[in-house]
Structures are given as C-alpha cells and as structure tokens.
Amino acid sequence: RAMELSPSQFPAGRAAAVALGYLRYLRGGPGRALELRELRSARRQDIDDVGHKYYLELELGDVLDKDRTVKCTAEVLYPLESTSSAPDVQVALQGELRSTEQADKEFYNHIRSLEKELVAENIPDSHGNVPPELEPIHLLAWVASGYVIWQNSTENTKFHLAQVKHVRQVKRSDEDLQFDYVILLHEMVSQELLPWQVTVLWHPQRGARVSQ
Amino acid sequence: MWALVVLIGAASVSAHLQDPSFDGQKVFRVIPQNDEQVETLNSLASIMEVDFWQPDSVAVVKPKMQVDFRVEAEKSSQVEDLLKESEMEYEVLIDNLQAALDAQFDSKARSASHSYEKYNDWDTIAAWTADIAAQNPDLISRSVIGKTYEGRSIYLLKLGKSGSDKKAIFIDCGFHAREWISPAFCQWFVKEAVETYGKDSVTTTLLDKLDFYVLPVINIDGYVYTWTKDRMWRKTRSKNAGSSCYGTDPNRNFDAGWCTIGASKSPCASTYCGSAPESEKETKALADFIRENLSTIKAYVTIHSYSQLLLFPYSYTYDLPSNYQELNSLVKAASEELASLYNTKYTYGPGAETIYPAAGGSDDWAYDQGIKYSFTFELRDTGRYGFLLPESQIKPTCEETLLAVKYIANYVLEHLY
C-alpha cells in the first residue's frame, strides 16, 4: 500500500525537509548543523482517517565535517488536520556524528563570561558573511529553525532558514544559556519570508529546548 | 580592440569645445548593403550633425562597409526611425557616450569598482556593460530593450563574432531581486567569453557560429531595492492599483497558463501574477525582444537561485513537452557536466513535478513560442545560505554553471532547427 516516490520530485523533498528540521532540533547545537547530502529513496502511504506517511532513506552530514556521511531512516506522518497539528516524525541514525563536546564547552564558557549580553543581527549579512565568532550563534539558530520548521510544515510547504534577523542573549540565574531569536524563514512554495520569534535554551549536557 | 577606446578618447577631445557633455549621445554601427542605403547615410549627414568615427567621412562610405557614427541625444530616435525605414542593418554600439567615458576615466560616476567575484550594485553593473562592450567591439555590443517601471534602461549584451544568418541563444539573469548569484553568473559568462575567445576552441566555435544575448539584470528596480531597502525582496517595484503593496512576480507574469496555478491574485503576495500577462514593463520588454527575434533565437536559459535544479517545461501543467525525452537527457548530461567540477549535485526534470507547479513562467512561455530548448537554472545552494550565498562561492558556482551552459549551447549548435 506504500507507493514508491521519485526522490527528485517535490513531495519526497518536502518530507525530507521536515525530517531534517526535526533532526536539527534534536541533534544540532552551536557546534553542529546537519545538512541533507542525498535523499536515497522515498515511499508514501495514505492511511485512511489518519494522514499521509512518508518513509525516507536519507544521507546526512555535519556542515563542519565534510568527510563523514551518516545514514538515516525517517518516517514523517502528516496528519489530516495538518494546519493544526505538527507532523509526527520518527528517525533512526546509523552511525556516529562527530563529537562537539569540546566546542560546546568553549562556547558555553565564552558566553557565560561575557559582561554584556550578546546582541547581533543579520546573520548572515547581505553578502553571505558570518563573522567567525558568531558562527555558533548561527548554528544554534538552525536548531531553533529546525523546531519551527518541524512544527509548522505541511505537504504544501517547504521551509528553509533564510537569515537570523536579530538575536539577543538573556542572562539567566540557572545554568542554561538563553537566546531570543527573530528568524526569517523562507517558504519555497509561496516564496514568502516569514519572521518567527523563537527562544532557545541551551546547555552542553542538556542540549537545546525551544519555546515559541 | 583598442581602436574604439582610442576613438572615444579622440572624440572626447575633438568634440569637447562644442559639447560639454555627451550624456544620452549614441554611437551607431551600420552596414549599408547597397548604394541606396549609402545615400540614406549621406542625406542623414546633411540634415543633422553626424560625427563619423569610422570611416571619418561619409564621403568614403561604400556598400558593405561597417560605419560607426555619433549623434546627439535628441536626434537619436529620429536616426533610428530613418534607419528602420531604410531597412538598414544597425546596432547601437554605445547607448550613452557619457556613461562609457565615465567608465573609462574612473570618475565619481561609479562609487564601487567592478569585480567578478563580488556582488556588484546596479550602478556598477550598468557601467560594466558599457565598459565591456566598449573594450570588445568585435565581440560585444550593448543595446537597450526597454525601461523598467522606475525608468531604468534595461541593457542587453549581444555576444558573438559578427556574421550573417547566425542563430542565437538568449540568457537572462536577475528575474528575482534577492537572487544575487544570478546576475553574478551573467557577468561571469560574458567575462569568460571575452577572455577565452581565440584561446579555448569550444568558446571560439560557439561565438563564431552563434550569438549569445545576455541580459545581466532584468528586474533592475527590484535588484536596487535589495541593495537599498530590503535584501529579501523578490518582485518588481511597480505600484499596484488599489493596494499599498508593490510589485509583481516577473516569473508569474508571462502568458503561459497565466495565473492558473502556483501564483497569487493578491498584489501583496510574493507570487503575485500581475494585473495581466506582461503587465510589467520589464517582462513586456523581454517578451517583445524575443518575439522580434524569434526566427533566430533557438534556446532560452533563465538563471535563478537557490535549490540546485535544472528545469525544463512545463511548470504551468503536469503535461510533458513533446521533446521531453530529448530535454531530459540533455539536462541529465548538463547536470553531470556541472557536477564534474566540484561535485555539486543538481536535481533535474520538468518544473511542475520537480519544484512545484507554477504558471506564468518565462521558460514555459518561450517554449510555447517555439523555442524548443528552454531551461531554468536554480543555482547554489540548497538552503544553508540560500539567497545569502557568500561571495567566496561566486567563482565556483559560476565556473560549474558555465560548464552546464556551454554543454547546452554546444548541443543546440549541433541540433539547430
């Protein structure tokens, strides 16, 4: 009952983008951002009264680790009431991702040591530049956007993070780092640029948590 | 090649006493075919001030001779009418002499200098079009195909060794304002043509046997807007009646299934199809030019970003074009050529199923006009930087894309119709 899809046709690509958003949220951080290297295969199953389920085989990589590829299987279920519920995503990674323990610790200590709260805007800038010291903030925005993309995607949308419009660090009394982002999401089908406010809490051991 | 530079220099000196400014003055290149047309030039010279650059006097003009001459700004449309009436072959060699002069003398008219590995603003690109044509008169001529909503001249470069009965390939960039890598590619393409002509056998053959029309930026108003106000702007900057929202999506504005799918009827939407097909001055200018030159244009290539796709018709319908197999094989091979340089993976196929169904696209329109090789490129990347592609990627992106475009051009040359 599952229909084979061509990876080069858009329905498979959209489902892959949702899986990727979910994974970025789950496994991303200031030292790691996952990208899709290849969509190997896709199938679709229409489940009566439930929704459309996509079965995907992906090859992923860390943007900071060009030589390594990690295989991933994902299931993306778009519910029938897609405008009010997020797609359900299940993923299984085969293989190890490069450890970011050292980079995470350095970033954590650096931000905690700042006298003034970090504020930045337009990452990347108009010409695609990201100052090296802001790259971790940029990658953390991918975690935030991954969450938003996962939560808000339907079969008729495909989102990408276009730019970090604004980011402000908020100092906290507990151990977490907090960043309030305004991100611009580019929606491919409508071609609209949508601003989203997202707050990210992050800790080296606890990882990222997002609240909108 | 340097003759024109010398001539401009000489002209600027010789005419200096009479004309403090050359603003709007045009230099025409004509080839009178017979005695009648030579006589037309003679009478032209008798009714107005015509400054002959080559030869230096109308008295020595003979049929089949290439004649370059300068006329005042106010006289240029009269001249064009006369030339059209006499059916004399002509081109506008220099559209605005003042601009060409400024470009040479590096005056304040240009605030930033041009680089092929940087994003150039519109003024820099405009000056570059004058520059590059002036420096390579045997290979490039510049013309204006129309004006934008805000009144800017839309420049077109014609590349190729002059010859008769040549077929042509049309390439445009800058449809969508925020896709900055697109105009960068058109500039790169022109640079490669002039630098490798006579050195690279493929380039030389292509430019000897074909003409290339290169339109560096079609949506100039939008492009300027992304530099001055909103980096993420997409559409034109025309005012929409009864709305506070500006602009039409130029790639939904062509008469190809217009506004039936994948486009919006709302002026505030990014994919607004416009009030009617070709409602935009920019799209009308492009369509008019292609219609006027339909007998010679054999391929159409339009450059966009991002997503790394190579698309062919149709986007306004899921129906496949009649030469689907041929086009699919061609884009497959062109994508492999592209990937051969830096392993950049492209996806290819008909627009509707590969990216999304969308009506009003220029590629579909060109195809339905009879141009059977019609392609849309979506350049780097796949979303990591998206529209904000770093300048460090301009060179590799352009290099790999050039391989694909040359591959297509070669194929077209070998399958002329």
XYZ file of C-alpha atoms in Angstrom:
629
model
C 0.000 0.000 0.000
C 3.087 2.244 0.113
C 3.798 3.998 -3.191
C 7.380 4.429 -4.374
C 8.239 8.092 -4.974
C 10.952 9.639 -7.106
C 13.476 11.423 -4.871
C 13.793 14.143 -7.494
C 10.126 15.065 -7.276
C 8.972 17.596 -4.757
C 6.714 15.603 -2.393
C 9.627 13.484 -1.219
C 11.843 16.547 -0.863
C 9.332 18.320 1.347
C 9.016 15.361 3.681
C 12.810 15.132 3.853
C 12.959 18.792 4.882
C 10.615 18.077 7.793
C 12.738 15.133 8.923
C 15.825 17.322 8.659
C 14.191 20.093 10.727
C 13.325 17.608 13.431
C 16.869 16.194 13.426
C 18.445 19.616 13.595
C 16.360 20.337 16.651
C 17.241 17.022 18.240
C 20.915 16.746 17.431
C 22.044 20.242 16.462
C 23.922 22.734 18.602
C 26.371 25.626 18.453
C 28.982 23.164 17.181
C 26.877 21.064 14.834
C 24.433 21.621 11.990
C 23.100 18.753 9.920
C 22.550 19.005 6.197
C 20.945 16.672 3.695
C 23.563 15.170 1.391
C 21.198 12.935 -0.528
C 17.659 11.604 -0.494
C 18.137 7.964 -1.451
C 14.571 6.724 -1.529
C 11.042 7.665 -0.569
C 7.697 5.899 -0.259
C 4.302 7.249 0.605
C 1.419 5.554 2.331
C -2.050 7.032 2.584
C -3.617 5.938 5.866
C -7.382 6.331 5.985
C -8.627 8.802 8.589
C -5.072 9.428 9.745
C -2.971 11.112 7.115
C -0.077 10.642 4.671
C 3.021 8.818 5.852
C 6.385 9.124 4.138
C 9.178 6.566 4.548
C 12.562 8.064 3.740
C 16.166 6.936 3.384
C 18.494 9.890 3.841
C 22.202 10.540 3.817
C 23.138 13.326 6.187
C 26.264 15.180 7.074
C 27.560 17.745 9.513
C 28.351 21.034 7.732
C 31.546 21.187 9.800
C 32.564 17.609 8.957
C 32.583 17.284 5.193
C 34.148 13.815 5.011
C 31.645 11.926 7.085
C 28.183 10.787 5.985
C 25.585 9.297 8.253
C 22.677 7.201 7.030
C 19.230 7.871 8.390
C 15.792 6.359 8.036
C 12.843 8.594 8.797
C 9.077 8.381 8.924
C 7.098 11.569 8.504
C 3.356 11.436 9.122
C 1.394 14.490 8.056
C -1.911 14.363 9.909
C -5.170 15.034 8.050
C -5.706 18.125 10.159
C -2.318 19.415 9.064
C -2.994 23.056 9.773
C -3.440 22.451 13.472
C -1.053 19.615 14.267
C 2.593 19.136 13.646
C 3.802 16.203 11.527
C 4.852 13.205 13.559
C 8.493 12.333 12.895
C 10.433 9.193 13.796
C 14.123 8.945 12.958
C 16.900 6.391 13.281
C 20.515 7.334 12.665
C 23.045 4.747 11.635
C 26.493 5.806 12.596
C 28.201 8.327 14.770
C 28.259 12.059 14.425
C 31.440 13.987 15.187
C 31.650 14.874 18.864
C 31.128 18.523 19.721
C 31.939 18.243 23.427
C 34.979 20.486 23.276
C 33.392 23.114 21.060
C 30.255 23.131 23.199
C 32.219 23.657 26.396
C 34.206 26.507 24.850
C 31.080 28.213 23.575
C 29.306 27.809 26.923
C 32.194 29.268 28.888
C 32.664 32.097 26.421
C 29.044 33.242 26.585
C 28.911 32.890 30.368
C 31.983 35.078 30.626
C 30.511 37.968 28.614
C 29.955 41.110 30.644
C 27.302 42.473 28.352
C 24.591 40.277 26.915
C 25.299 39.287 23.324
C 23.258 41.075 20.670
C 23.611 40.611 16.924
C 21.639 41.000 13.753
C 21.579 39.955 10.101
C 23.363 36.622 10.230
C 24.483 36.049 7.512
C 24.706 39.632 6.236
C 23.574 40.685 2.769
C 26.732 39.337 1.194
C 26.594 35.964 2.957
C 29.214 36.772 5.586
C 29.109 35.360 9.099
C 31.809 36.662 11.475
C 33.588 33.565 12.878
C 32.690 34.449 16.461
C 29.000 34.417 15.525
C 29.040 31.063 13.746
C 27.928 29.126 16.877
C 25.009 31.550 17.271
C 24.194 30.926 13.612
C 24.258 27.149 14.094
C 22.106 27.409 17.212
C 19.578 29.304 15.070
C 19.393 26.201 12.896
C 18.311 24.272 15.973
C 15.618 26.847 16.637
C 14.504 26.969 12.999
C 14.548 23.155 12.855
C 11.967 23.096 15.590
C 9.770 25.754 13.982
C 10.008 24.078 10.583
C 9.097 20.681 12.006
C 6.156 22.063 13.926
C 4.723 24.133 11.079
C 5.265 22.118 7.920
C 2.558 20.610 5.733
C 2.732 18.697 2.467
C 2.305 22.054 0.723
C 5.210 23.860 2.320
C 8.999 23.700 2.308
C 10.820 25.920 4.756
C 14.458 26.994 4.990
C 16.154 29.340 7.432
C 16.856 32.440 5.333
C 18.509 34.652 7.921
C 18.794 35.439 11.596
C 17.259 38.890 11.716
C 18.047 39.512 15.351
C 19.387 37.618 18.341
C 19.637 38.706 21.941
C 21.130 36.786 24.801
C 19.148 36.835 28.021
C 21.204 36.150 31.153
C 19.669 33.606 33.472
C 20.101 32.709 37.099
C 20.184 28.966 36.318
C 22.783 27.084 34.241
C 21.116 27.443 30.862
C 22.034 29.920 28.156
C 19.047 31.744 26.689
C 18.867 33.332 23.253
C 15.839 35.161 21.923
C 15.867 34.940 18.149
C 13.910 36.573 15.390
C 14.491 34.275 12.429
C 13.352 34.679 8.845
C 12.006 31.503 7.311
C 11.767 31.228 3.546
C 8.767 29.204 2.406
C 9.532 27.820 -1.032
C 6.012 27.261 -2.416
C 4.571 30.661 -1.574
C 8.015 32.300 -1.734
C 7.186 34.257 1.383
C 9.693 35.301 4.042
C 8.144 34.741 7.446
C 9.583 36.192 10.640
C 9.373 33.988 13.707
C 10.230 34.736 17.307
C 11.879 31.775 18.992
C 13.512 31.423 22.371
C 16.208 28.770 22.719
C 17.565 27.433 25.974
C 20.843 25.573 25.641
C 23.196 23.674 27.894
C 26.204 21.472 26.903
C 24.750 18.385 28.562
C 21.056 19.079 28.313
C 21.125 20.262 24.685
C 18.570 22.660 23.213
C 14.981 23.324 24.200
C 12.768 25.646 22.225
C 9.769 27.671 23.241
C 7.951 29.807 20.731
C 40.008 46.099 -29.970
C 41.586 49.192 -28.565
C 40.534 51.208 -31.616
C 37.237 52.104 -30.032
C 38.960 53.221 -26.855
C 41.199 55.483 -28.911
C 38.226 56.715 -30.881
C 36.297 57.548 -27.710
C 39.327 59.351 -26.421
C 39.765 61.206 -29.682
C 36.079 62.036 -29.845
C 36.063 63.372 -26.345
C 38.895 65.694 -27.257
C 37.701 66.752 -30.684
C 34.104 67.446 -29.737
C 34.924 68.915 -26.373
C 34.741 72.516 -27.493
C 31.187 72.213 -28.755
C 29.618 69.660 -26.368
C 30.466 69.904 -22.695
C 28.518 66.686 -22.038
C 27.910 63.526 -24.048
C 25.008 62.480 -21.908
C 22.493 60.450 -23.893
C 24.519 60.650 -27.086
C 24.551 57.456 -29.054
C 27.050 55.786 -31.311
C 25.521 53.687 -34.068
C 27.107 50.952 -36.140
C 25.534 50.356 -39.540
C 26.347 48.248 -42.575
C 24.803 49.802 -45.688
C 24.114 46.994 -48.145
C 23.757 48.984 -51.362
C 24.098 52.413 -52.953
C 20.598 53.365 -51.842
C 21.497 52.844 -48.208
C 24.781 54.708 -48.630
C 22.666 57.590 -49.954
C 20.495 57.373 -46.819
C 23.594 57.950 -44.729
C 24.597 60.858 -46.922
C 21.255 62.560 -46.512
C 21.319 61.882 -42.775
C 24.603 63.706 -42.564
C 23.128 66.620 -44.469
C 20.124 67.157 -42.213
C 21.923 66.903 -38.862
C 25.300 66.884 -37.159
C 26.777 63.410 -37.572
C 30.210 62.682 -36.199
C 31.677 59.783 -38.209
C 34.070 57.680 -36.171
C 34.833 55.191 -38.876
C 35.383 55.957 -41.614
C 35.985 59.591 -40.707
C 33.918 60.957 -43.506
C 30.641 59.968 -45.142
C 32.241 60.651 -48.491
C 34.249 57.414 -48.408
C 31.398 55.166 -47.318
C 30.731 52.281 -49.696
C 28.271 49.374 -49.596
C 29.144 46.546 -47.158
C 31.388 48.882 -45.172
C 30.989 48.964 -41.395
C 30.207 52.541 -40.436
C 30.284 53.960 -36.903
C 28.882 57.398 -36.149
C 27.848 59.550 -33.196
C 24.704 61.651 -32.958
C 23.213 63.973 -30.358
C 20.830 62.584 -27.775
C 17.781 64.402 -29.116
C 18.428 63.181 -32.638
C 18.886 59.510 -31.840
C 15.267 58.406 -32.132
C 14.945 60.225 -35.432
C 18.051 58.410 -36.621
C 16.641 55.070 -35.509
C 13.407 55.756 -37.364
C 15.332 56.626 -40.530
C 17.480 53.515 -40.276
C 14.456 51.295 -39.697
C 12.625 52.897 -42.610
C 15.529 52.278 -44.938
C 15.761 48.705 -43.590
C 19.445 49.223 -42.901
C 21.112 46.787 -40.535
C 22.187 48.695 -37.430
C 23.129 48.397 -33.796
C 23.609 50.874 -31.009
C 27.271 50.491 -30.203
C 27.272 52.911 -27.324
C 23.975 53.753 -25.750
C 25.194 56.616 -23.623
C 28.582 58.024 -24.519
C 28.901 59.891 -21.249
C 28.496 56.677 -19.278
C 31.107 54.927 -21.381
C 33.502 57.826 -20.894
C 32.934 57.883 -17.162
C 33.521 54.172 -17.004
C 36.886 54.611 -18.643
C 38.109 57.560 -16.686
C 37.058 56.077 -13.319
C 35.193 59.197 -12.370
C 32.878 59.664 -9.381
C 30.023 58.305 -11.525
C 30.925 54.878 -10.192
C 31.236 54.529 -6.457
C 32.498 50.952 -6.304
C 34.730 49.127 -8.744
C 33.505 46.043 -10.520
C 34.573 42.583 -9.518
C 33.511 39.242 -10.953
C 33.961 37.659 -7.538
C 31.835 40.113 -5.620
C 28.222 41.167 -5.742
C 28.062 44.407 -7.721
C 25.367 47.007 -7.235
C 23.318 48.158 -10.198
C 25.313 51.302 -10.999
C 28.463 49.222 -11.110
C 26.852 46.635 -13.350
C 25.425 49.296 -15.675
C 28.841 50.922 -16.040
C 30.379 47.489 -16.598
C 28.001 46.796 -19.517
C 29.243 49.963 -21.219
C 32.856 49.142 -20.372
C 32.865 45.557 -21.544
C 31.167 46.430 -24.820
C 33.500 49.359 -25.472
C 36.539 47.213 -24.797
C 35.435 44.351 -27.030
C 33.629 45.889 -30.004
C 34.318 42.920 -32.278
C 32.626 40.573 -29.852
C 30.096 42.566 -27.835
C 27.528 45.226 -28.477
C 25.109 46.703 -25.998
C 21.531 47.728 -26.587
C 18.533 48.809 -24.543
C 15.412 46.676 -24.856
C 13.151 48.836 -22.739
C 12.804 50.667 -19.468
C 11.862 49.454 -16.017
C 8.883 50.761 -14.051
C 11.163 53.259 -12.306
C 12.643 54.363 -15.626
C 15.942 52.489 -15.735
C 17.346 51.298 -19.036
C 17.321 47.531 -19.423
C 20.643 46.660 -21.038
C 21.189 43.675 -23.266
C 24.597 42.459 -24.391
C 24.965 40.655 -27.690
C 27.996 38.383 -27.800
C 29.430 36.821 -30.905
C 31.660 37.363 -33.857
C 29.621 39.244 -36.432
C 28.348 37.112 -39.253
C 25.259 36.563 -41.334
C 22.374 34.202 -40.675
C 23.550 33.441 -37.154
C 21.225 31.742 -34.739
C 21.196 32.819 -31.110
C 20.853 31.692 -27.514
C 19.146 34.006 -25.021
C 20.304 34.039 -21.382
C 18.777 36.248 -18.697
C 19.604 36.856 -15.051
C 18.119 38.798 -12.197
C 14.446 37.942 -12.573
C 14.052 37.763 -8.812
C 15.735 40.594 -6.989
C 17.095 38.700 -3.981
C 18.818 36.015 -6.071
C 22.123 37.870 -6.245
C 24.176 34.935 -7.559
C 22.114 35.114 -10.757
C 23.369 38.476 -12.140
C 26.820 37.444 -10.953
C 26.638 34.482 -13.326
C 25.655 36.573 -16.335
C 28.621 38.854 -15.736
C 30.900 35.826 -15.348
C 29.599 34.340 -18.587
C 30.478 37.490 -20.504
C 33.913 37.676 -18.900
C 34.679 34.075 -19.838
C 33.550 34.701 -23.395
C 35.920 37.607 -23.952
C 38.825 36.093 -22.039
C 38.771 32.709 -23.712
C 37.722 33.639 -27.251
C 40.587 32.699 -29.502
C 42.126 30.567 -26.744
C 39.511 27.953 -25.944
C 38.280 26.088 -29.005
C 34.762 25.487 -27.661
C 34.231 29.161 -26.769
C 35.648 30.250 -30.103
C 33.397 27.938 -32.077
C 30.334 28.926 -30.063
C 30.924 32.641 -30.531
C 31.829 32.237 -34.195
C 28.777 30.178 -35.009
C 26.189 31.543 -32.573
C 25.199 34.801 -30.983
C 24.510 34.973 -27.271
C 22.078 37.538 -25.927
C 22.935 38.100 -22.270
C 20.603 40.181 -20.127
C 22.536 40.779 -16.899
C 19.625 42.047 -14.788
C 16.024 42.125 -15.966
C 14.365 43.190 -12.700
C 16.642 46.147 -12.073
C 14.257 48.074 -9.820
C 13.914 45.044 -7.562
C 17.658 44.495 -7.528
C 18.285 48.092 -6.488
C 15.659 47.672 -3.764
C 17.526 44.678 -2.323
C 20.630 46.833 -2.053
C 18.901 49.843 -0.521
C 15.849 48.754 1.440
C 15.038 45.042 1.713
C 17.551 42.315 0.934
C 14.775 39.735 0.681
C 12.656 41.487 -1.950
C 11.652 39.280 -4.886
C 9.247 41.066 -7.189
C 9.317 44.157 -9.392
C 8.616 47.557 -7.806
C 5.560 48.598 -9.738
C 2.677 50.197 -7.901
C -0.441 48.037 -7.724
C -3.710 49.904 -8.201
C -5.868 49.927 -5.097
C -3.210 48.353 -2.915
C -0.433 49.538 -0.651
C 1.622 46.542 -1.735
C 4.162 46.854 -4.510
C 5.416 44.595 -7.216
C 4.568 41.634 -9.389
C 6.435 38.331 -9.567
C 8.002 38.606 -13.029
C 8.200 34.843 -13.336
C 4.450 34.517 -12.908
C 3.745 37.349 -15.348
C 4.204 35.624 -18.692
C 1.412 34.409 -20.908
C 1.811 30.709 -20.158
C -1.206 29.344 -18.331
C -1.119 32.727 -16.694
C -2.250 32.771 -13.055
C -3.936 29.360 -13.186
C -1.740 27.624 -10.633
C 1.113 28.340 -8.257
C 0.583 32.085 -8.452
C -1.436 34.532 -6.425
C -4.010 37.118 -7.436
C -3.140 39.168 -4.403
C -0.829 42.162 -5.004
C 0.668 41.623 -1.547
C 1.787 38.067 -2.300
C 5.332 37.203 -3.347
C 3.983 35.219 -6.295
C 1.518 37.874 -7.487
C 0.920 37.218 -11.169
C 0.200 40.853 -12.033
C -2.923 42.534 -13.358
C -2.490 40.802 -16.733
C 0.168 38.843 -18.638
C 3.120 41.131 -19.400
C 1.649 43.851 -17.201
C 5.210 44.616 -16.110
C 7.332 46.819 -18.360
C 10.273 44.515 -17.748
C 8.533 41.305 -18.808
C 6.963 43.051 -21.781
C 10.366 44.299 -22.917
C 11.791 40.786 -22.689
C 8.833 39.208 -24.439
C 8.850 41.853 -27.166
C 12.534 41.279 -27.826
C 12.128 37.535 -28.046
C 9.100 37.852 -30.292
C 11.006 40.241 -32.586
C 13.926 37.826 -32.807
C 12.026 34.554 -32.746
C 13.406 33.401 -36.077
C 16.957 33.459 -34.711
C 16.610 32.530 -31.026
C 16.963 28.769 -30.699
C 17.432 28.354 -26.947
C 16.329 30.196 -23.823
C 18.097 29.974 -20.459
C 16.920 31.826 -17.369
C 19.061 31.900 -14.221
C 17.616 31.837 -10.702
C 18.582 30.655 -7.237
C 18.514 28.665 -4.988
C 17.990 24.881 -4.870
C 20.451 23.416 -7.378
C 17.932 22.429 -10.013
C 17.956 22.273 -13.789
C 14.383 22.539 -15.022
C 12.599 22.436 -18.338
C 8.894 22.864 -19.287
C 6.283 22.629 -18.162
C 5.607 24.291 -14.853
C 2.091 25.509 -15.627
C 0.894 21.971 -16.209
C 1.969 18.436 -15.397
C 1.763 17.666 -19.120
C 5.149 16.881 -20.629
C 6.623 18.774 -23.592
C 6.735 16.976 -26.930
C 10.543 16.631 -26.825
C 10.568 15.507 -23.179
C 12.986 12.632 -23.721
C 15.456 14.871 -25.501
C 15.262 17.620 -22.865
C 15.539 15.146 -20.002
C 18.649 13.536 -21.477
C 20.122 16.951 -22.120
C 19.655 18.233 -18.568
C 20.906 14.940 -17.159
C 24.119 15.316 -19.118
C 24.410 19.030 -18.352
C 23.987 18.296 -14.619
C 26.747 15.707 -14.810
C 28.997 18.263 -16.504
C 28.247 20.720 -13.729
C 28.957 18.159 -11.012
C 32.261 17.183 -12.608
C 33.994 20.265 -11.232
C 33.166 20.404 -7.504
C 30.741 17.516 -7.085
C 27.794 19.887 -6.739
C 24.646 17.793 -7.034
C 21.791 19.094 -9.146
C 18.317 17.640 -9.476
C 16.671 17.921 -12.874
C 13.329 17.448 -14.533
C 10.173 19.199 -15.673
C 9.326 22.164 -13.478
C 5.899 21.159 -12.170
C 6.919 17.861 -10.626
C 10.495 18.784 -9.676
C 9.940 22.002 -7.773
C 6.266 22.972 -7.882
C 3.546 23.716 -10.397
C 3.624 27.423 -11.233
C 2.082 29.260 -14.153
C 3.321 32.352 -15.960
C 6.979 31.378 -16.193
C 9.248 32.781 -18.901
C 10.686 29.360 -19.741
C 7.263 27.874 -20.459
C 6.311 30.938 -22.476
C 9.495 30.809 -24.543
C 8.954 27.109 -25.176
C 5.393 27.649 -26.345
C 6.683 30.356 -28.697
C 8.620 27.611 -30.444
C 11.978 27.801 -28.671
C 12.303 24.089 -28.048
C 15.347 24.279 -25.763
C 14.174 26.241 -22.755
C 15.701 25.909 -19.301
C 15.571 27.340 -15.802
C 18.639 27.035 -13.602
C 18.293 27.302 -9.839
C 21.873 27.828 -8.700
C 23.628 27.143 -5.358
C 22.963 26.311 -2.636
C 20.310 24.003 -1.199
C 19.388 26.157 1.771
C 22.400 26.544 4.029
C 22.867 30.136 2.893
C 20.016 30.286 0.389
C 19.741 33.764 -1.082
C 22.673 34.955 1.037
C 25.303 32.901 -0.783
C 28.765 34.012 0.387
C 30.888 35.863 -2.166
C 33.544 33.193 -1.794
C 31.144 30.866 -3.621
C 30.585 33.135 -6.608
C 33.599 31.830 -8.529
C 32.995 28.094 -8.033
C 29.278 28.480 -8.655
C 29.850 30.370 -11.880
C 32.597 28.012 -13.054
C 30.479 24.907 -12.657
C 27.348 26.529 -14.086
C 29.303 27.676 -17.109
C 30.155 24.057 -17.897
C 26.468 23.190 -17.997
C 25.511 26.229 -20.081
C 28.314 25.575 -22.573
C 27.234 21.952 -22.798
C 23.698 23.032 -23.618
C 24.929 25.632 -26.105
C 27.033 23.048 -27.898
C 24.115 20.687 -28.084
C 21.901 23.409 -29.523
C 24.570 24.277 -32.083
C 24.664 20.655 -33.174
C 20.873 20.455 -33.356
C 19.894 23.740 -34.953
C 16.406 23.968 -36.347
